[in-house]
Coordinates of C-alpha atoms in Angstrom, one line a residue:
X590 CA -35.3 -80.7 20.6
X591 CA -32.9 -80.0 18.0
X592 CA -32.2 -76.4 16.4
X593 CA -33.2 -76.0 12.8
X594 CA -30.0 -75.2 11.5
X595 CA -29.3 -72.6 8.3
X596 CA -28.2 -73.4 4.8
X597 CA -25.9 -72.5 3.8
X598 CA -23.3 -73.8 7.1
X599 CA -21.3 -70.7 6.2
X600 CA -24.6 -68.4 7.6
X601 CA -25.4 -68.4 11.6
X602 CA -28.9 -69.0 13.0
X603 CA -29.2 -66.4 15.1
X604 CA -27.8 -63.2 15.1
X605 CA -28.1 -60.7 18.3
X606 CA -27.1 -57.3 17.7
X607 CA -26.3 -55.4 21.0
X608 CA -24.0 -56.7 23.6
X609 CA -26.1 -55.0 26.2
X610 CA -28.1 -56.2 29.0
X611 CA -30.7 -57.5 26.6
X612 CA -28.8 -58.6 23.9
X613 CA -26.4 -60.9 27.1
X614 CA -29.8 -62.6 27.9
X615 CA -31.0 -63.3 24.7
X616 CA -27.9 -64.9 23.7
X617 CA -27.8 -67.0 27.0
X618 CA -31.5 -68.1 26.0
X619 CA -30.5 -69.2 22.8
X620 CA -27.0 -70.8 24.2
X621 CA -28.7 -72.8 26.1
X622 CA -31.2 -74.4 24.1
X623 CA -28.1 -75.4 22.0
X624 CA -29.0 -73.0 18.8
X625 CA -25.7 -71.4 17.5
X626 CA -25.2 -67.5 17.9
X627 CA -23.4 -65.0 16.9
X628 CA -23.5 -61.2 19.2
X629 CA -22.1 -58.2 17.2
X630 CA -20.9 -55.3 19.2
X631 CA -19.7 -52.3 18.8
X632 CA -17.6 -51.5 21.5
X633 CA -14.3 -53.8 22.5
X634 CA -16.4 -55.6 25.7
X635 CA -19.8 -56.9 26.1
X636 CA -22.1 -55.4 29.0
X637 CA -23.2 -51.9 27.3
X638 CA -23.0 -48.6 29.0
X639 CA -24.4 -50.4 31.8
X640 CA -22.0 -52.7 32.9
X641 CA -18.9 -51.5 31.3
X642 CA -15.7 -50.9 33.0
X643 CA -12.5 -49.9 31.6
X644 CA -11.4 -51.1 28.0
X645 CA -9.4 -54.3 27.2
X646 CA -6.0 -53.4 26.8
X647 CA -5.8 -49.9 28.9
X648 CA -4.0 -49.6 32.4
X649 CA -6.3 -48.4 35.4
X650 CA -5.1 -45.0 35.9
X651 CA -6.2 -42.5 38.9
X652 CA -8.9 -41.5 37.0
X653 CA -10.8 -45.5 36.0
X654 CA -13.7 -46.4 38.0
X655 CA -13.3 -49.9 39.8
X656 CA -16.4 -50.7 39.7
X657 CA -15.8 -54.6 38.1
X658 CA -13.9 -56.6 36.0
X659 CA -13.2 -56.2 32.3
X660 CA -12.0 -59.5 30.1
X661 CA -10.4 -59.2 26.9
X662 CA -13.8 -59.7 24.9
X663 CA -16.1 -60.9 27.3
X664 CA -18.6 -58.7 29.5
X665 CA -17.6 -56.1 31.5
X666 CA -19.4 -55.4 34.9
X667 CA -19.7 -56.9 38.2
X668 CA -19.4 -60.8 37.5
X669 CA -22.4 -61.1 40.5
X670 CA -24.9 -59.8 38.0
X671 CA -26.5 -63.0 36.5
X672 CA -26.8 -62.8 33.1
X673 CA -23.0 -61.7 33.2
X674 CA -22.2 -64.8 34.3
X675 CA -24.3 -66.6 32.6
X676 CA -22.3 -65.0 29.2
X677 CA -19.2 -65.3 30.1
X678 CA -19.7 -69.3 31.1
X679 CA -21.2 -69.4 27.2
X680 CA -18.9 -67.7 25.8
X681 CA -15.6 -69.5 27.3
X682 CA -17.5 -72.2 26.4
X683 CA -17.3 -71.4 22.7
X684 CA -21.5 -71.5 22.5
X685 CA -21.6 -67.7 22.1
X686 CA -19.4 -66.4 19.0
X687 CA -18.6 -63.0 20.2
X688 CA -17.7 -60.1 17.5
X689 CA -16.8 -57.0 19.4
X690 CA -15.6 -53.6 17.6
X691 CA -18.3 -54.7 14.5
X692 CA -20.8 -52.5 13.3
X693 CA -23.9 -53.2 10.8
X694 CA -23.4 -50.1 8.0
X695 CA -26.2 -51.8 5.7
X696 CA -28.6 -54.6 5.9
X697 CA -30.8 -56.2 3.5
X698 CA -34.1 -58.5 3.5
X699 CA -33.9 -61.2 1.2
X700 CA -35.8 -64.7 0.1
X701 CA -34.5 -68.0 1.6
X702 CA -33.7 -69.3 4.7
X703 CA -31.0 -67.0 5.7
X704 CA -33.2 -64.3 4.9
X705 CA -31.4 -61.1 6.5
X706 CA -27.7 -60.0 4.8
X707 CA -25.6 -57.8 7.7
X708 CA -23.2 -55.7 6.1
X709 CA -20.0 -55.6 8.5
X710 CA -17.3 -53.4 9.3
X711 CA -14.6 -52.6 11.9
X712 CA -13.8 -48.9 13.6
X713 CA -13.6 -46.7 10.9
X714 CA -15.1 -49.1 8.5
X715 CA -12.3 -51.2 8.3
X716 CA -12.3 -54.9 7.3
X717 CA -13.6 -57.7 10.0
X718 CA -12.4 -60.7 10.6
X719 CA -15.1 -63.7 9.1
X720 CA -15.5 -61.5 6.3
X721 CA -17.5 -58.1 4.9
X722 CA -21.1 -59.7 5.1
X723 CA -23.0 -62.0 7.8
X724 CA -26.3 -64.2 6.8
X725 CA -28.9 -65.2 9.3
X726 CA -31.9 -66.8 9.8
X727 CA -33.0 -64.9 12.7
X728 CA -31.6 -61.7 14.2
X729 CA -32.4 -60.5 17.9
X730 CA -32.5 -56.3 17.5
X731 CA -31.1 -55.0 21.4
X732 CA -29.4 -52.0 19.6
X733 CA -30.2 -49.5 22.9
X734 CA -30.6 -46.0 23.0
X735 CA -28.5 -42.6 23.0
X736 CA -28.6 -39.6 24.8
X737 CA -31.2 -37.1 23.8
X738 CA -29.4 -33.9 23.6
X739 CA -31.3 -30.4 23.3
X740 CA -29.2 -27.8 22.1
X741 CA -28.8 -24.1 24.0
X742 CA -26.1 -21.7 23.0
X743 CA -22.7 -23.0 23.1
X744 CA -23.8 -26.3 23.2
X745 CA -21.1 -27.4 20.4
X746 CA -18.1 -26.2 22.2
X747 CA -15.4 -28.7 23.0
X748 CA -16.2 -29.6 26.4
X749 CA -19.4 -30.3 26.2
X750 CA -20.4 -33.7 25.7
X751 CA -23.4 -35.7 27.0
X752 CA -23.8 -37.3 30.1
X753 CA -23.9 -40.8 28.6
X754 CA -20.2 -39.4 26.7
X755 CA -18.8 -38.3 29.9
X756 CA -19.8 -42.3 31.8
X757 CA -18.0 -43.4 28.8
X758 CA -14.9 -41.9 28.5
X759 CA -14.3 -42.7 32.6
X760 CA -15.6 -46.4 32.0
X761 CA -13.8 -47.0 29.1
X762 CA -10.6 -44.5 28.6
X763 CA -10.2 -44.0 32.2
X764 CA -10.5 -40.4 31.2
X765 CA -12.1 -37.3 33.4
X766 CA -14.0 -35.2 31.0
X767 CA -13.0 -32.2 33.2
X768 CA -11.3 -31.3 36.6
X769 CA -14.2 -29.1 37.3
X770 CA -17.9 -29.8 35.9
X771 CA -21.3 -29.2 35.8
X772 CA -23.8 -32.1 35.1
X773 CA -26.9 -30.9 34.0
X774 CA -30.2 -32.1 32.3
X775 CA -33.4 -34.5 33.5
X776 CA -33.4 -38.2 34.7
X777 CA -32.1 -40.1 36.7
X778 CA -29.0 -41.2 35.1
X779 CA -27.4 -37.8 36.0
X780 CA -27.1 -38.9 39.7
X781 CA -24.8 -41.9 39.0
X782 CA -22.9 -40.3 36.2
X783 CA -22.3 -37.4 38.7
X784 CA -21.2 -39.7 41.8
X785 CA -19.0 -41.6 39.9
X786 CA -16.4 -38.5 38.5
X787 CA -16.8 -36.8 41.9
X788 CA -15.5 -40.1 43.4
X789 CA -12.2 -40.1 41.1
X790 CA -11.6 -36.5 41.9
X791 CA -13.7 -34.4 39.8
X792 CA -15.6 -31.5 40.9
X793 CA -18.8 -31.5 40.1
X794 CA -20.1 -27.8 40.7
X795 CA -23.5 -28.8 40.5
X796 CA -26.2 -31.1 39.3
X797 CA -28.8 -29.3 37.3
X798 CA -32.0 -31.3 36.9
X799 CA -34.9 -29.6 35.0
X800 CA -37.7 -31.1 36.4
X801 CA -39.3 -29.8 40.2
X802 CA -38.2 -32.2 43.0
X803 CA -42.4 -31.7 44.0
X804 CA -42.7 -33.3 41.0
X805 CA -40.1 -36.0 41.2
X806 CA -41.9 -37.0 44.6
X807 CA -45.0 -37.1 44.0
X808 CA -44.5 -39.6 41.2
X809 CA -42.1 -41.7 42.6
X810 CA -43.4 -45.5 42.9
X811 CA -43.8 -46.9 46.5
X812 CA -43.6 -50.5 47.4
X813 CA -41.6 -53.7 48.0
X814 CA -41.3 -54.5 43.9
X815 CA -39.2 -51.3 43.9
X816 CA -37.4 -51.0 46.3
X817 CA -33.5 -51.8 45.4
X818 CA -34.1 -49.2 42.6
X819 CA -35.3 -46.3 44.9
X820 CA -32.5 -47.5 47.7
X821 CA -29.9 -47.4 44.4
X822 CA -31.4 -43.5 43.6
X823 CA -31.2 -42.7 47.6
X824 CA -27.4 -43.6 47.7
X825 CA -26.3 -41.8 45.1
X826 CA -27.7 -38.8 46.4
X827 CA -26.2 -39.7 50.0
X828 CA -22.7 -40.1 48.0
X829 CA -23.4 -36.7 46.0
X830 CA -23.5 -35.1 49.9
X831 CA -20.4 -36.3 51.1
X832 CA -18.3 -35.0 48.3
X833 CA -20.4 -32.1 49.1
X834 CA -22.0 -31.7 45.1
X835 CA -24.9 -29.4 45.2
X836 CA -28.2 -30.7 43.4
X837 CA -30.7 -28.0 42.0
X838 CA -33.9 -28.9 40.6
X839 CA -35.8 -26.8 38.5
X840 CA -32.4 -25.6 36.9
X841 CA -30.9 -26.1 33.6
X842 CA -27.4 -25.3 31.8
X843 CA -29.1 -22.8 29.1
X844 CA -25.8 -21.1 27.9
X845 CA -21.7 -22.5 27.1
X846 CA -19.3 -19.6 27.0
X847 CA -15.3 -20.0 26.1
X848 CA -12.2 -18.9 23.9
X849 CA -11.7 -22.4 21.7
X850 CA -13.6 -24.6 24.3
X851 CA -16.2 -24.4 27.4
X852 CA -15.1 -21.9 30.2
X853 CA -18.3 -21.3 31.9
X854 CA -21.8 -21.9 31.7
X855 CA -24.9 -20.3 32.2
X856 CA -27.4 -22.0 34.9
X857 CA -31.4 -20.8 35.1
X858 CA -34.2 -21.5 36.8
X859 CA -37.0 -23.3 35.0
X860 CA -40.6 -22.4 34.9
X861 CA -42.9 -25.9 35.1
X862 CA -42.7 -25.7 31.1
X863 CA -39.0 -25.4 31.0
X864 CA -38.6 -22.3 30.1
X865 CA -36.2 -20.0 31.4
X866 CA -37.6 -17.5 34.5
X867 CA -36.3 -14.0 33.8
X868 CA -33.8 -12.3 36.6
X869 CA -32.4 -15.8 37.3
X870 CA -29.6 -17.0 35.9
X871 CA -26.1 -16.8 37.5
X872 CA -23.0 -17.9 36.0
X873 CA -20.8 -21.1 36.5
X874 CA -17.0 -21.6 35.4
X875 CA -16.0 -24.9 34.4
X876 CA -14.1 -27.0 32.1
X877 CA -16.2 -29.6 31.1
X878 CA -20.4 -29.5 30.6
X879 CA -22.2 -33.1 30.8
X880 CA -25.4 -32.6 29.5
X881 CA -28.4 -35.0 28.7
X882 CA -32.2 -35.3 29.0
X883 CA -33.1 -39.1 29.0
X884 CA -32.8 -41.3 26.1
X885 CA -33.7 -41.9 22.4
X886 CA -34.2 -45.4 21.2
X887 CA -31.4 -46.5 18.4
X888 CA -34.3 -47.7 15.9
X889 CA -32.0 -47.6 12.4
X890 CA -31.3 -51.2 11.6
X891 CA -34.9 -51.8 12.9
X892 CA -36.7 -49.2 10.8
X893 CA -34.1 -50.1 7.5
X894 CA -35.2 -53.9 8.2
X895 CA -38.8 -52.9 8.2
X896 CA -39.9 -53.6 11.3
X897 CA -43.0 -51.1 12.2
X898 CA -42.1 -47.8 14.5
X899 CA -44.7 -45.8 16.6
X900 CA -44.3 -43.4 19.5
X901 CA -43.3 -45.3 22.6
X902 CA -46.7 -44.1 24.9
X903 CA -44.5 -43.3 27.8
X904 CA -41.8 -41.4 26.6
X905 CA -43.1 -40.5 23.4
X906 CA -40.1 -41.2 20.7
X907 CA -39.9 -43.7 18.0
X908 CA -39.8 -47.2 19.3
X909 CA -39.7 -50.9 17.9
X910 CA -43.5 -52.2 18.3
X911 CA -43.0 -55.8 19.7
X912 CA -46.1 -58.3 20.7
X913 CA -45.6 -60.2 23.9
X914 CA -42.6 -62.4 22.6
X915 CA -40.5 -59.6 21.5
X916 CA -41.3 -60.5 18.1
X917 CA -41.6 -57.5 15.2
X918 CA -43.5 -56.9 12.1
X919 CA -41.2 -58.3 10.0
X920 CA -41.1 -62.5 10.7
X921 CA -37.7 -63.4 12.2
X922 CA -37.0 -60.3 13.8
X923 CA -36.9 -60.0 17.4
X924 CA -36.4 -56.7 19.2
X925 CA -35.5 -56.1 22.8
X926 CA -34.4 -53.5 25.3
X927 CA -34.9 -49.9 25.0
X928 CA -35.3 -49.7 21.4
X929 CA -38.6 -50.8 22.5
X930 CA -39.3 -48.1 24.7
X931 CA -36.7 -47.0 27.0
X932 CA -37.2 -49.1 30.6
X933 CA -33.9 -49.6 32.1
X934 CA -30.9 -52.7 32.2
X935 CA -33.0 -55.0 34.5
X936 CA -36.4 -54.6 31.8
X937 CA -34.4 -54.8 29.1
X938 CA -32.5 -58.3 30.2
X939 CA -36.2 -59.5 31.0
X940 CA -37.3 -58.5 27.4
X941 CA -33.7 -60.0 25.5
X942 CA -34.4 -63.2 27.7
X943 CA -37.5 -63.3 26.5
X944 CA -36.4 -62.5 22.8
X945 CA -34.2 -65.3 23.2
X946 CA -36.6 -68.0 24.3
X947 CA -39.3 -67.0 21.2
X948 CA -36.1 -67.1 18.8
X949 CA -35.0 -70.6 20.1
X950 CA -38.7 -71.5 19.9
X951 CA -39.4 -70.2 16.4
X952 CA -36.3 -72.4 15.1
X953 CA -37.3 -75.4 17.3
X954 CA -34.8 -75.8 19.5
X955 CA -37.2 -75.5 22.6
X956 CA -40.8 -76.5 22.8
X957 CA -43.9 -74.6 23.7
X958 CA -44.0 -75.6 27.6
X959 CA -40.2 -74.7 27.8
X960 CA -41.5 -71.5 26.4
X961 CA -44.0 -70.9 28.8
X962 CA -42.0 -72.0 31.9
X963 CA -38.5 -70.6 31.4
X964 CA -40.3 -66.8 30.3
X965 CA -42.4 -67.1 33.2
X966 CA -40.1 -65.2 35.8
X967 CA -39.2 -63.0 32.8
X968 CA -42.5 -61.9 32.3
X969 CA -42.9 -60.7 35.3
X970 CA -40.0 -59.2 35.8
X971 CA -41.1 -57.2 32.3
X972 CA -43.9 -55.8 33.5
X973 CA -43.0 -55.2 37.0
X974 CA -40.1 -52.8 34.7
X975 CA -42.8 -51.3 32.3
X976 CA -44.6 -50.1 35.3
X977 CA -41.6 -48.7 37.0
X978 CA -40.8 -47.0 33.3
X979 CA -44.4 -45.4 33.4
X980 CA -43.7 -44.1 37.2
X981 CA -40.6 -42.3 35.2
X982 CA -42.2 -41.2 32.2
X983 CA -44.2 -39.0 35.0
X984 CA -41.2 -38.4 37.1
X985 CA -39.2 -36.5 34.6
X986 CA -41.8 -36.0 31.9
X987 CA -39.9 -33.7 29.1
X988 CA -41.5 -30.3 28.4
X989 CA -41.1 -28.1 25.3
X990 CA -40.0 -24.5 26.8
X991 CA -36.7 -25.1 26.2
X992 CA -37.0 -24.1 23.0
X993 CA -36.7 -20.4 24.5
X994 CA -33.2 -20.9 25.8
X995 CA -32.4 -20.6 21.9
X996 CA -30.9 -17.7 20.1
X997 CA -31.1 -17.3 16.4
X998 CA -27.4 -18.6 16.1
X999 CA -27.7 -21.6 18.3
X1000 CA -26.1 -24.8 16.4
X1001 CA -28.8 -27.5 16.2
X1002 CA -27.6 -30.0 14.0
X1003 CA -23.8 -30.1 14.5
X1004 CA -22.6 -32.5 12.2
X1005 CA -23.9 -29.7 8.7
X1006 CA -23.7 -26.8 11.5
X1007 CA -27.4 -25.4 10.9
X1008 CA -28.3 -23.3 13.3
X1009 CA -31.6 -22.5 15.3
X1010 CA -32.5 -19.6 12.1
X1011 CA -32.2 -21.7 9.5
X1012 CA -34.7 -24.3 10.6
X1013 CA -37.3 -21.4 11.5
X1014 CA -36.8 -19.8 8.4
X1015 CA -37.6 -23.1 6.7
X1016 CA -40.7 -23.7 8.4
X1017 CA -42.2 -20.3 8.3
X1018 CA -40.7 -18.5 5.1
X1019 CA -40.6 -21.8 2.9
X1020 CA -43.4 -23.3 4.2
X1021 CA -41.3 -26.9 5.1
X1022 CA -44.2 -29.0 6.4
X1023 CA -43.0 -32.1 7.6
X1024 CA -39.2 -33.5 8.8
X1025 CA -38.2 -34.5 5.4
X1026 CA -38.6 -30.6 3.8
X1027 CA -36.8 -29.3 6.6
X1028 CA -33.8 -32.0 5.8
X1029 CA -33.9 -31.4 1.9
X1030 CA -34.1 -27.6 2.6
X1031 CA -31.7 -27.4 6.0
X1032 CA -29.4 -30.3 5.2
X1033 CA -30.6 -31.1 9.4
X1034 CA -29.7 -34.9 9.6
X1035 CA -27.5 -35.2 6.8
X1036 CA -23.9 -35.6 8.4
X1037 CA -22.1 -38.0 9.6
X1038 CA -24.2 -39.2 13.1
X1039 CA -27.7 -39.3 10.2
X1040 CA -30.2 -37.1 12.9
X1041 CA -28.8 -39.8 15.4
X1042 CA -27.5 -36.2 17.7
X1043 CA -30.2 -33.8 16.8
X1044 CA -33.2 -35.7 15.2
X1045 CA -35.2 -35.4 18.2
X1046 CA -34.5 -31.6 19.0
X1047 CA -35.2 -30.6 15.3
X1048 CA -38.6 -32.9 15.3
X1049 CA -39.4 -30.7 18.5
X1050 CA -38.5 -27.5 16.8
X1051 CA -40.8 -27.9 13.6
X1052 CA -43.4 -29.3 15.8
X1053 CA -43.1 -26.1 18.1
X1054 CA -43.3 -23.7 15.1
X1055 CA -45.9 -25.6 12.9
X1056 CA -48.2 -26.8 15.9
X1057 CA -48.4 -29.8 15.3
X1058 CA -47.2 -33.0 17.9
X1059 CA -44.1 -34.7 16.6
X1060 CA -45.3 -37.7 15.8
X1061 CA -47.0 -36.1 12.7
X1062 CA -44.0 -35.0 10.8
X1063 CA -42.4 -38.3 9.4
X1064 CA -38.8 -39.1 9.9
X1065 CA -36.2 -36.7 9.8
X1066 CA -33.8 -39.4 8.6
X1067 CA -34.4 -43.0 7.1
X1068 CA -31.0 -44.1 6.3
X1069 CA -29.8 -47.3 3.9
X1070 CA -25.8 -46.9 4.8
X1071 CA -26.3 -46.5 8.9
X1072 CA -22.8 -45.6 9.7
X1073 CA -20.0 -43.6 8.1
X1074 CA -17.5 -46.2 5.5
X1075 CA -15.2 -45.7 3.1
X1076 CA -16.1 -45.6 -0.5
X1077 CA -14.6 -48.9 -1.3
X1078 CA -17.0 -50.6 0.8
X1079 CA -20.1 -49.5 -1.3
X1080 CA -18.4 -50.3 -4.5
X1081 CA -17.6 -53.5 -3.0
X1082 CA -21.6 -54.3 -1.9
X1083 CA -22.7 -52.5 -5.4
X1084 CA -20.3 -54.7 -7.9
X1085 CA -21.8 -58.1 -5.4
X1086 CA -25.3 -56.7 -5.9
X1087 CA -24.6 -56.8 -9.5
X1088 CA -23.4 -59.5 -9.8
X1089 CA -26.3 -61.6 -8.3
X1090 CA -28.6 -64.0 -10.0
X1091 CA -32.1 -62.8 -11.2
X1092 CA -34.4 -63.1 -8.6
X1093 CA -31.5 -62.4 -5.6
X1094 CA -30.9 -58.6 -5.3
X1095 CA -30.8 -56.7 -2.2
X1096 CA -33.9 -55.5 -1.6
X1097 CA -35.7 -54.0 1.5
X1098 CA -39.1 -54.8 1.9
X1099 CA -41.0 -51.9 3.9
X1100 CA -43.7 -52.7 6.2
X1101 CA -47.0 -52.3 4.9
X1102 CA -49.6 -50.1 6.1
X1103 CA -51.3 -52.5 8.3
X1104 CA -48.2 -53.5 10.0
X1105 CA -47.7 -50.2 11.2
X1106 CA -51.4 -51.3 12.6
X1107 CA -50.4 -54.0 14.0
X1108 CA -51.6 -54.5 17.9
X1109 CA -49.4 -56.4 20.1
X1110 CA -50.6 -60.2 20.7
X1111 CA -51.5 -61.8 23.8
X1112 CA -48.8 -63.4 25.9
X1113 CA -49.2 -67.1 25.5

């Protein structure tokens, strides 16, 4: 079968945003069914925080992880991973067009058959090369997820960063983010993170994870299906030993002490709720703090395209609601990965894969029995994910008593510097009574990361002093410009919006209310 192709030429079929495990497989889908695609990217490599190494263009000092190769634009990451290869064939192949260092600031919804309008630009909202502005016909969401930080006292002192910023600046600097540290938080991302800057010479003075090791047990998932993953998990912690890094459970960083920067940190044992046990805390020096507690879905572009958003029921924080081909409220728009509920790299190429296949299908480029039989491993390998993602959710299930490492002065939202007082005082004295008082009254989400850093902790906070669950309070930010750019660029995008034809501005159309209803459809 041949692809329906757009019209205009100028506009690309498909676009995938994300050049991440799931937004790889969902372009390898679509390459292969011969349907032209375009993969926008932030960072200078494909492969995501998962399978990136060190950045195009930067010597391997002392410090770099050699963990896999790195091509100039292609994927980073060990080239025995599948859907690596698969990509990089593509893409030297001139069937993927790869954009890296591009970022979507603004997107709009409009009629025609290159509905969606990606506004473009390059690090620090420079101009791209193709132009300011991409048109599609179908656009494949695999956007990911960020650290979820929880503030404590000190936490915005230089030197601490998250643990996800830490992986990062090894991977793709080559750059320790201390000589001696402390990683500290809940998940299991902290044991990786922690083995890889003890093995390029970084003391790690201890790994803090919140949650009871009981409690870690006694919901870890047995059986065949899972075993690489729990074999992964077991090294790590037999490579943690030999460098001789002390794990403590039930522990968490709770205070970040220093003249100009972190010099020392305060670690306390956790009741089961998280909150700090009286008469034990002892103190820590280090240089560097590399703290995280799981993951937040990245649902922006999703939510500004109007695709419907609903607590993800494992992990409980905003997440792109997808029916059984990845396909969102909004017609055209695919979604896959963890903006979908936070599963890991091997769910998340199942669910791009499979993202890819309904796209290619949806523009006729594959049929309905090619559709059925090339998903059919990919299904399974979805749900065998979801399940192991449930087995986490219990594992390392977040509680709310860290709230009580907080002074009145403790920073919450960085970016406006609004501390701990300020958002009580909202809440109780001015009677703020959902996420968007608190903003208008706090200015909480209004700088330059827009709630990205502290949405989640400041949604916590107003649901801890108003009793009420989370999920009840609305959004603490809904953004239309996603990303910091210079001035120029809106006038540019106003004086073209202006300039349109009656009938062809550049509008968003929410989702309705029975969208946000919407149940997922059975697989086919």
């Amino acid at each position: 079968m041949s692809p329906v192709l757009p019209d205009p030429a100028s506009a690309t079929a498909v676009v995938v945003v994300g050049a991440g495990p799931a937004g790889m497989a969902a372009a390898v889908q679509l390459a292969e069914a011969a349907v032209p695609v375009t993969v926008l990217d932030t960072y200078p490599a494909a492969g995501g925080q998962y399978h990136r190494t060190l950045a195009p263009g930067l010597d391997r000092g002392r410090d770099a992880p050699s963990s896999g190769p790195s091509g100039s634009s292609g994927p980073s990451g060990s080239s025995a991973d599948p859907v690596v290869a698969a990509f990089t064939h593509h893409l030297a192949a001139r069937a993927i067009d790869l954009r890296s260092t591009t970022t979507i600031w603004a997107a709009t919804v409009e009629d025609g058959p290159t509905p969606f309008v990606l506004q473009l630009a390059g690090p620090g909202g420079t101009e791209v090369a193709g132009g300011p502005a991409l048109r599609a016909a179908t656009i494949v969401l695999a956007t990911g997820a960020t650290d979820r930080m929880l503030p404590f006292p000190g936490s915005d002192l230089p030197g601490v960063l998250t643990v996800g910023g830490a992986q990062a600046l090894l991977k793709g600097q080559g750059v320790r983010a201390g000589e001696r540290m402390v990683v500290a938080g809940s998940g299991p991302f902290l044991l990786p993170v922690a083995t890889a800057l003890a093995e390029v010479g970084t003391e790690v003075a201890a790994v803090a994870e919140a949650q009871p090791l009981t409690t870690i047990a006694r919901h870890t998932p047995v059986g065949w299906q899972h075993r690489a993953t729990l074999v992964e998990g077991a090294g790590y912690a037999a490579r943690l030993l030999r460098h001789r890094v002390p794990v403590l459970d039930r522990t968490a960083v709770t205070a970040a002490r220093g003249d100009g920067r972190v010099e020392e940190v305060t670690l306390s044992r956790l009741g089961p709720d998280w909150a700090p046990v009286a008469g034990h805390d002892r103190r820590l020096a280090v240089d560097a703090a590399a703290v995280s507690f799981g993951f937040v879905p990245q649902v922006g572009l999703a939510a500004l395209l109007g695709c419907a958003i609903a607590p993800d029921p494992v992990w409980g924080d905003p997440a792109v609601i997808v029916d059984a081909h990845q396909a969102t409220s909004v017609p055209g728009v695919y979604a896959a990965g963890e903006l979908t509920g936070v599963s890991g790299a091997p769910g998340a190429a199942a669910e791009g894969a499979l993202a890819g296949l309904a796209a290619a299908h949806a523009l006729g480029a594959i049929d309905t029995a090619a559709l059925k039989e090339r998903g059919r491993l990919q299904r399974r390998a979805r749900a065998r994910q979801q399940a192991f993602a449930a087995a986490l959710g219990r594992m390392y299930a977040r509680q709310n008593g860290w709230v009580g490492w907080l002074s009145d002065d403790t920073i919450v939202c960085r970016c406006e510097e609004v501390d701990h007082a300020t958002i009580r005082r909202a809440i109780v004295d001015l009677e703020a009574a959902d996420l968007r008082s608190v903003k208008l009254t706090t200015r909480c989400g209004m700088g330059m990361c827009q709630a990205r850093m502290c949405g989640d902790a400041v949604a916590t906070l107003v649901a801890h002093h108003r009793g009420e669950p989370p999920s009840d309070l609305g959004a603490l930010s809904t953004p239309t410009v996603l990303v910091p750019v210079p001035l120029r660029r809106l006038a540019a995008l106003a004086t073209t919006q202006d300039a349109a034809p009656a009938g062809g501005g550049h509008e968003v159309r929410p989702p309705t209310d029975d969208q946000h209803d919407r149940p997922p459809t059975p697989d086919a």
